[in-house]
Coordinates of C-alpha atoms and ligand atoms in Angstrom, one line a residue:
M24 CA 0.3 0.2 0.0
S25 CA 1.2 3.6 -0.9
K26 CA 1.5 6.2 1.6
V27 CA -0.3 9.3 1.3
A28 CA 1.2 12.5 1.8
L29 CA -0.9 15.8 2.2
I30 CA 1.5 18.8 1.2
T31 CA -0.7 22.3 1.9
G32 CA 1.6 24.8 -0.1
I33 CA 2.4 22.2 -3.3
T34 CA 2.6 25.3 -5.8
G35 CA 5.0 26.9 -3.7
Q36 CA 9.2 26.2 -3.8
D37 CA 9.4 23.6 -1.0
G38 CA 5.9 22.4 -1.9
A39 CA 7.0 21.5 -5.2
Y40 CA 10.3 20.1 -4.6
L41 CA 8.9 17.6 -1.7
A42 CA 5.5 16.7 -4.0
E43 CA 8.6 15.4 -6.7
F44 CA 10.9 13.5 -3.7
L45 CA 7.6 12.1 -2.1
L46 CA 6.1 10.7 -5.6
K47 CA 10.3 8.8 -6.8
K48 CA 9.1 7.3 -3.2
G49 CA 6.2 5.5 -4.2
Y50 CA 3.7 7.8 -2.4
I51 CA 0.0 9.5 -3.6
V52 CA 0.3 13.2 -3.0
H53 CA -2.1 15.3 -2.6
G54 CA -2.1 18.9 -3.0
L55 CA -3.9 21.6 -1.5
K56 CA -4.0 24.7 -4.5
R57 CA -5.4 28.2 -3.7
R58 CA -7.9 29.2 -6.5
T59 CA -6.1 31.6 -8.5
S60 CA -7.7 34.0 -11.7
M61 CA -4.2 32.4 -14.0
F62 CA -2.9 29.3 -13.9
N63 CA -0.3 29.2 -10.6
T64 CA 1.2 26.1 -11.1
D65 CA 4.5 26.5 -13.3
R66 CA 6.8 24.8 -10.2
I67 CA 4.6 21.1 -10.8
D68 CA 3.4 21.8 -14.2
H69 CA 6.2 18.7 -14.9
L70 CA 4.2 16.5 -12.3
Y71 CA 0.1 17.4 -13.2
Q72 CA -1.3 14.4 -14.1
D73 CA -5.4 14.7 -15.8
P74 CA -8.1 14.1 -13.3
H75 CA -8.8 11.6 -16.5
I76 CA -6.6 9.1 -15.9
E77 CA -6.9 6.3 -14.1
N78 CA -4.9 5.7 -10.7
R79 CA -3.6 9.1 -10.5
N80 CA -1.0 9.8 -7.8
L81 CA -0.7 13.6 -7.5
I82 CA -4.3 15.0 -7.1
L83 CA -4.9 18.6 -6.3
H84 CA -7.5 20.2 -4.2
Y85 CA -9.1 23.4 -4.6
G86 CA -8.0 25.0 -0.2
D87 CA -7.4 27.3 1.6
L88 CA -5.9 27.9 5.3
T89 CA -7.8 30.0 5.7
D90 CA -11.0 27.8 5.6
S91 CA -11.3 25.2 8.7
M92 CA -14.4 23.2 6.7
N93 CA -12.6 22.6 3.6
L94 CA -9.5 21.6 5.5
T95 CA -11.3 19.2 7.4
R96 CA -13.2 17.9 4.4
I97 CA -10.0 17.1 2.4
I98 CA -8.3 15.5 5.2
Q99 CA -11.1 13.8 5.6
E100 CA -11.4 12.4 2.2
T101 CA -7.4 12.4 1.8
Q102 CA -6.7 10.0 5.1
P103 CA -3.3 11.3 4.6
D104 CA -0.6 9.3 6.6
E105 CA 1.4 12.5 6.6
I106 CA 0.6 15.8 6.3
Y107 CA 3.3 18.8 5.2
N108 CA 1.6 21.9 6.3
L109 CA 4.4 24.3 3.9
A110 CA 1.3 26.9 2.9
A111 CA 2.1 30.2 4.1
M112 CA 2.1 34.3 3.6
S113 CA 6.0 33.8 3.3
H114 CA 7.4 37.0 2.8
V115 CA 8.6 38.8 5.6
K116 CA 8.7 42.5 4.2
V117 CA 5.1 41.8 3.0
S118 CA 3.5 40.5 6.1
F119 CA 4.0 44.1 8.0
D120 CA 1.0 45.4 5.0
T121 CA -0.7 42.5 5.8
P122 CA -0.3 41.1 9.2
E123 CA -4.0 40.1 10.0
Y124 CA -3.8 38.2 7.1
T125 CA -0.6 36.5 7.7
A126 CA -1.9 35.8 11.2
N127 CA -5.1 34.0 10.2
A128 CA -3.1 32.4 7.6
D129 CA 0.4 31.6 9.0
G130 CA -1.0 30.7 12.7
I131 CA -4.2 30.2 12.9
G132 CA -4.1 28.0 9.8
T133 CA -1.6 25.6 11.4
L134 CA -4.5 25.3 14.3
R135 CA -7.5 24.1 11.9
I136 CA -5.0 21.4 10.2
L137 CA -4.3 20.2 13.7
E138 CA -7.9 20.3 14.9
A139 CA -8.8 18.5 11.6
V140 CA -6.9 15.7 12.9
R141 CA -7.9 15.6 16.5
L142 CA -11.7 15.8 15.4
L143 CA -11.6 13.3 12.4
G144 CA -9.7 11.2 15.3
L145 CA -6.7 11.0 13.1
T146 CA -4.5 11.1 15.5
E147 CA -2.4 8.2 15.8
K148 CA -2.9 8.0 12.1
T149 CA -2.1 11.1 10.7
R150 CA 2.1 12.6 11.1
I151 CA 2.3 16.5 10.9
Y152 CA 5.1 18.6 9.5
Q153 CA 5.4 22.3 10.4
A154 CA 7.1 24.8 8.3
S155 CA 8.3 26.3 11.6
T156 CA 11.4 29.1 10.5
S157 CA 14.8 30.9 11.8
E158 CA 12.6 34.5 11.7
L159 CA 11.1 32.9 14.8
Y160 CA 15.0 34.0 16.6
G161 CA 14.5 37.0 14.9
L162 CA 16.5 39.5 17.3
V163 CA 18.8 36.8 17.9
Q164 CA 19.7 35.8 22.1
E165 CA 22.2 33.2 20.9
V166 CA 24.9 32.5 18.3
P167 CA 24.5 30.1 16.2
Q168 CA 20.8 29.5 16.5
R169 CA 19.8 26.2 17.5
E170 CA 16.6 24.5 19.4
T171 CA 17.2 25.8 22.5
T172 CA 17.6 29.1 22.3
P173 CA 15.0 31.5 23.0
F174 CA 12.8 33.2 20.3
Y175 CA 12.6 36.8 19.6
P176 CA 10.5 37.3 16.3
R177 CA 10.5 40.3 14.8
S178 CA 8.1 40.4 12.2
P179 CA 4.4 39.7 11.7
Y180 CA 5.2 37.1 9.8
A181 CA 7.5 35.4 12.5
V182 CA 4.7 36.5 15.1
A183 CA 2.2 33.8 13.4
K184 CA 4.8 31.3 12.8
M185 CA 5.5 31.0 16.5
Y186 CA 2.1 30.2 17.1
A187 CA 2.4 27.9 14.2
Y188 CA 5.1 26.5 16.3
W189 CA 4.1 26.1 20.2
I190 CA 0.5 25.4 18.8
T191 CA 2.0 21.8 17.4
V192 CA 3.9 21.4 20.0
N193 CA 0.9 21.8 22.3
Y194 CA -1.2 19.0 20.1
R195 CA 2.0 16.9 20.5
E196 CA 2.1 17.0 24.3
A197 CA -1.6 17.7 24.7
Y198 CA -2.9 14.8 22.5
K199 CA 0.1 12.5 21.7
M200 CA 0.4 13.9 17.9
H201 CA 3.2 12.9 15.7
A202 CA 3.7 17.0 14.8
S203 CA 6.9 17.8 14.6
N204 CA 8.4 21.2 13.5
G205 CA 11.3 22.0 11.1
I206 CA 12.9 25.2 12.4
L207 CA 14.5 25.4 8.8
F208 CA 16.9 28.4 8.1
N209 CA 16.3 30.3 4.5
H210 CA 16.9 27.9 1.8
E211 CA 16.9 28.8 -1.9
S212 CA 17.1 27.5 -5.6
P213 CA 16.1 28.3 -9.2
L214 CA 12.2 27.9 -8.1
R215 CA 12.7 30.3 -5.2
G216 CA 9.9 33.3 -5.5
E217 CA 11.3 36.0 -7.7
T218 CA 11.1 39.0 -4.3
F219 CA 13.2 37.3 -2.4
V220 CA 16.6 38.5 -2.3
T221 CA 18.8 35.6 -3.1
R222 CA 16.1 34.9 -6.6
K223 CA 16.0 38.8 -7.0
I224 CA 19.8 38.9 -7.2
T225 CA 20.0 35.9 -9.3
R226 CA 17.6 37.4 -11.8
A227 CA 18.7 40.5 -12.1
V228 CA 22.2 39.6 -12.4
S229 CA 21.2 37.6 -15.0
K230 CA 19.3 40.5 -16.9
I231 CA 22.6 42.5 -15.9
V232 CA 25.0 40.6 -17.7
L233 CA 22.8 39.7 -20.8
G234 CA 22.4 43.3 -21.8
V235 CA 18.7 43.6 -20.7
Q236 CA 18.7 45.8 -17.4
D237 CA 21.1 48.6 -16.2
N238 CA 20.7 48.4 -12.4
L239 CA 19.9 46.4 -9.3
F240 CA 18.4 48.1 -6.6
L241 CA 18.5 46.5 -2.9
G242 CA 17.2 46.7 0.7
N243 CA 20.1 46.0 3.5
L244 CA 23.1 44.6 1.9
S245 CA 24.4 44.3 5.6
A246 CA 21.7 41.2 6.5
Q247 CA 23.4 37.7 7.0
R248 CA 21.5 34.4 6.0
D249 CA 22.5 30.6 6.3
W250 CA 21.5 29.9 3.0
G251 CA 20.6 26.5 2.1
H252 CA 19.5 24.3 -1.2
A253 CA 15.3 23.8 -0.9
K254 CA 16.6 20.4 -2.7
D255 CA 18.0 19.3 0.7
Y256 CA 15.7 21.5 3.3
I257 CA 12.8 18.9 1.4
K258 CA 14.3 15.7 2.2
A259 CA 15.0 16.6 6.1
M260 CA 11.2 17.4 6.7
Y261 CA 10.6 13.9 5.4
L262 CA 13.0 12.5 7.4
I263 CA 11.6 14.2 10.3
L264 CA 8.0 12.2 9.8
Q265 CA 10.0 8.7 9.6
Q266 CA 11.4 9.4 13.2
D267 CA 9.5 6.8 15.6
E268 CA 8.8 10.2 18.0
P269 CA 8.0 14.0 16.6
S270 CA 10.7 16.6 18.2
D271 CA 11.7 19.8 16.9
Y272 CA 14.7 20.1 14.6
V273 CA 17.0 23.3 13.4
I274 CA 17.9 22.9 9.8
A275 CA 20.9 24.9 8.5
T276 CA 23.9 24.5 6.8
G277 CA 25.8 26.5 10.1
I278 CA 27.3 28.9 7.5
T279 CA 26.3 33.0 7.1
T280 CA 27.1 35.2 4.5
T281 CA 26.0 39.3 3.5
V282 CA 23.8 39.8 0.9
R283 CA 26.6 41.8 -0.6
D284 CA 28.5 39.0 -0.6
F285 CA 25.9 37.2 -2.4
V286 CA 25.6 40.0 -4.6
K287 CA 29.6 39.2 -5.8
L288 CA 29.4 35.3 -6.0
A289 CA 26.2 35.8 -8.1
F290 CA 28.7 38.1 -10.9
A291 CA 31.4 36.0 -10.2
E292 CA 29.2 33.0 -11.5
A293 CA 29.4 34.6 -14.1
G294 CA 32.7 35.9 -14.7
V295 CA 32.2 39.3 -13.5
T296 CA 33.9 40.6 -10.4
V297 CA 31.8 44.0 -8.5
T298 CA 33.3 45.8 -5.8
F299 CA 31.3 48.1 -3.3
A300 CA 32.4 51.5 -2.7
G301 CA 30.2 54.0 0.0
E302 CA 28.7 54.1 3.0
G303 CA 24.4 52.8 4.4
V304 CA 22.6 54.6 1.2
D305 CA 25.2 55.5 -0.9
E306 CA 26.7 52.1 -1.1
K307 CA 27.4 51.1 -4.4
G308 CA 28.6 47.7 -6.3
I309 CA 30.5 48.9 -9.8
I310 CA 31.7 46.4 -12.2
A311 CA 35.6 46.2 -11.9
S312 CA 36.6 43.4 -14.5
I313 CA 35.3 40.3 -16.7
D314 CA 37.2 37.4 -16.9
E315 CA 36.6 37.1 -20.4
T316 CA 37.3 33.4 -20.7
K317 CA 34.5 32.6 -17.6
F318 CA 32.4 34.8 -18.8
I319 CA 32.6 33.8 -22.6
E320 CA 31.5 29.5 -20.8
K321 CA 28.8 31.2 -18.6
V322 CA 27.0 33.7 -20.5
G323 CA 28.2 33.7 -24.0
E324 CA 30.6 35.5 -26.5
K325 CA 27.7 37.5 -28.2
Y326 CA 27.1 39.3 -24.4
L327 CA 30.3 40.1 -23.8
A328 CA 31.1 43.9 -25.8
G329 CA 28.0 44.7 -23.9
L330 CA 29.0 44.0 -20.5
K331 CA 32.9 45.6 -21.1
E332 CA 31.1 49.0 -21.8
Q333 CA 30.0 48.7 -18.3
I334 CA 32.9 48.5 -16.4
G335 CA 33.5 50.9 -14.2
K336 CA 29.8 51.7 -14.0
A337 CA 27.5 51.4 -10.9
V338 CA 24.8 48.5 -11.1
V339 CA 24.2 47.8 -7.6
H340 CA 22.4 50.5 -5.5
V341 CA 20.1 50.7 -1.9
D342 CA 16.8 51.7 -1.9
P343 CA 15.6 52.1 1.4
A344 CA 12.1 51.2 0.6
Y345 CA 13.0 47.8 0.4
F346 CA 13.9 48.1 4.2
R347 CA 12.1 46.7 7.2
P348 CA 10.5 48.4 9.7
T349 CA 12.4 45.6 11.9
E350 CA 15.2 44.0 10.6
V351 CA 16.4 40.4 11.5
E352 CA 20.6 41.1 10.7
L353 CA 21.9 38.0 11.0
L354 CA 20.7 34.3 11.7
I355 CA 23.1 31.0 11.5
G356 CA 21.6 27.7 12.4
D357 CA 23.7 25.1 14.5
P358 CA 22.3 21.7 12.5
T359 CA 23.9 19.9 15.2
K360 CA 20.6 17.5 16.3
S361 CA 19.1 16.9 12.2
K362 CA 22.5 15.5 11.7
T363 CA 22.8 13.3 14.3
R364 CA 19.5 12.4 14.7
L365 CA 18.1 12.4 11.6
G366 CA 21.5 11.6 9.5
W367 CA 20.5 14.8 7.5
E368 CA 23.7 15.9 5.1
P369 CA 22.9 18.5 2.7
E370 CA 24.7 18.2 -0.6
Y371 CA 24.8 21.9 -2.1
D372 CA 27.1 24.5 -0.4
L373 CA 26.5 28.3 -1.2
Q374 CA 28.7 28.4 -4.3
G375 CA 27.2 25.3 -5.5
L376 CA 23.7 26.8 -4.7
V377 CA 24.4 30.4 -6.3
E378 CA 25.7 28.4 -9.3
D379 CA 22.9 26.0 -9.7
M380 CA 20.6 29.2 -9.5
M381 CA 22.8 31.6 -12.2
K382 CA 22.5 29.1 -14.3
S383 CA 18.9 28.9 -14.6
D384 CA 18.2 31.9 -14.7
I385 CA 20.4 32.9 -17.5
K386 CA 18.9 29.9 -19.4
L387 CA 15.3 31.8 -18.8
M388 CA 16.4 35.4 -19.1
K389 CA 18.2 34.2 -22.7
K390 CA 15.1 33.4 -24.3
D391 CA 14.1 34.4 -27.4
D392 CA 10.7 35.5 -26.0
Y393 CA 12.1 36.6 -23.0
L394 CA 14.5 39.2 -24.7
K395 CA 11.8 40.3 -27.3
E396 CA 8.9 40.4 -25.4
G397 CA 10.5 41.4 -21.7
G398 CA 8.1 39.0 -19.8
Y399 CA 9.3 35.5 -17.8
R400 CA 6.3 33.2 -17.7
V401 CA 8.2 31.4 -19.4
M402 CA 10.0 29.0 -16.6
N403 CA 11.1 25.8 -17.7
Y404 CA 13.1 24.8 -14.5
F405 CA 13.3 21.1 -14.7
E406 CA 14.7 21.5 -18.9
Ligands
NAP510 P1 6.5 30.1 -0.9 O1 7.1 29.6 -2.2 O2 6.1 31.3 -0.9 O3 4.6 28.7 -1.0 C1 3.9 29.2 -0.2 C2 2.9 28.3 -0.9 O4 2.0 28.7 0.3 C3 2.7 28.6 -1.9 O5 1.9 27.4 -2.9 C4 1.0 29.6 -1.7 O6 -0.2 29.6 -3.2 C5 1.0 28.9 -0.5 N1 -0.7 30.0 0.1 C6 0.2 30.9 0.9 N2 -1.2 31.2 1.3 C7 -2.0 30.1 1.5 C8 -3.5 30.3 1.8 N3 -4.3 31.2 2.6 N4 -3.8 28.8 1.8 C9 -3.2 27.9 1.3 N5 -2.1 28.2 0.6 C10 -1.4 29.3 0.7 O7 7.2 29.1 0.4 P2 8.3 28.4 0.2 O8 9.7 29.0 0.0 O9 8.2 27.5 -0.5 O10 7.9 27.6 1.7 C11 7.4 27.1 2.3 C12 7.4 27.0 4.0 O11 8.4 27.2 4.5 C13 6.2 28.3 4.2 O12 5.6 27.9 4.9 C14 7.5 29.3 4.6 O13 7.0 30.3 6.0 C15 8.3 28.2 5.2 N6 9.4 28.6 5.0 C16 10.0 28.6 4.3 C17 12.1 29.0 4.5 C18 12.2 29.5 3.0 O14 13.4 29.7 3.3 N7 11.7 29.0 2.0 C19 12.6 28.8 5.4 C20 11.6 28.2 6.8 C21 10.3 28.8 6.4 P3 0.4 30.4 -3.8 O15 1.2 29.9 -5.3 O16 -1.3 29.9 -4.7 O17 0.9 31.4 -3.6
F7E511 O1 15.8 38.3 2.4 C1 17.5 41.3 3.1 C2 16.4 41.5 4.2 O2 13.6 38.3 2.0 C3 16.7 38.0 3.4 C4 11.2 33.7 4.0 O3 11.7 32.8 2.9 O4 13.6 33.4 5.5 C5 12.9 33.5 4.1 O5 12.9 35.3 4.5 C6 17.7 40.0 4.1 C7 16.6 40.1 4.5 O6 14.1 36.3 3.3 C8 16.6 42.8 0.0 O7 16.3 42.5 4.2 C9 18.0 43.6 1.1 O8 17.3 40.5 6.2 O9 15.3 36.7 1.2 P1 14.3 37.7 2.0 P2 14.1 36.7 4.7 O10 13.6 37.6 5.2 O11 15.2 35.9 5.9 C10 12.8 32.8 6.1 C11 13.6 31.9 7.2 C12 11.5 32.2 6.6 O12 10.7 31.7 6.9 C13 11.0 33.6 5.2 O13 9.5 32.5 4.7 O14 17.8 39.9 2.6 N1 17.4 42.5 1.5 N2 17.4 43.9 -0.2 C14 16.1 41.9 1.0 N3 15.1 41.0 1.0 C15 14.5 41.2 -0.4 N4 13.5 40.7 -0.2 N5 14.3 42.0 -1.3 C16 15.8 43.4 -1.1 O15 15.6 44.0 -2.2

């Protein structure tokens, strides 16, 4: 008998990788998908199966974390062995603009799932993974951060996720449910949403080296993040639910990097050296030199002459519009527990992550459609 998983947030970065991973393991995967006015299934289109196919192993259901009756019905119909609650309004800056909605979806949404499992009598059958976050550490109380580090959330997103974290722990203790938190540090990939800083950078750097964009505007260049690859992190989610006992785990690389250095690494991946000069909002990233052999290999000879004209010019600028009312300046995780208890080992380091993202975005931005139309909806991530 195949195991049955229900993934909320299946159209997101992690949901897409996790769905692919579980299908390869022989699971029947149900996904919760919001109704949208245009298709937003680009990340899972390669997995999609037409409803007329018999014995499908990927089945999508319309739903929303703010609708408890709908969640209860879907859980009743699907009778999942494992629920991965990945759905969330996941953008920290946007949570300052939509705090009530964020609390509802990211905080109470988790309660709705736990309570549905309890009311349906599935507490012994269904294991639950809650997508908790390093944002809980916020104004960090300890460096590096581990499972026992006190939380100090710094955004409506993090406060909502703090409720979700503790209600998961509470249901585990009160009703003996197999409910666990993965406290995941930032993880990125070619599928990362376009407004998170890494993807914003790799998309913009790709366009700059191809000569179709002049400038990249960023916020806090000195913020430090512990960045890993989403493909590694979804494996940790799976491992957490395979343990005999539920528990909470930090998933991180243990290495932290500034946004500024991520910009340098992205340009370096195209053979371009960028140096930073100036202070605060006047800081600029300037194209200093080009390794022509590397540029030709990674980007292409026909784009070289155009970029050479940019040497000495500032292409990266600070725009305070991207500053947050309260910022998380430093995150660095200690993954000792997940390595020893789960046997989790990431395959990608930061260099490998940047290489993967830049390769994908250069290819994407190069598409004739893109250059002609200025659009970016042609996304062959899985080519
Ligand atoms: P993502 O790409 O933003 O995906 C979020 C998913 O949630 C999307 O499928 C989205 O649907 C769905 N969603 C949003 N609001 C919903 C609602 N009200 N009802 C149902 N579905 C809803 O996020 P991600 O990077 O894959 O992250 C997955 C989870 O891990 C999130 O809970 C996030 O907060 C958490 N997390 C992420 C990181 C990270 O670095 N990536 C680190 C720690 C924790 P649409 O496609 O319709 O928008
Ligand atoms: O910002 C700084 C920004 O938006 C990272 C989510 O997946 O990871 C993510 O949250 C840092 C911050 O991710 C820009 O101020 C500078 O310090 O990529 P981000 P995040 O806020 O860390 C956690 C673990 C989650 O749980 C979340 O769901 O980069 N930064 N300039 C910028 N950030 C953005 N977005 N845009 C800029 O222009």
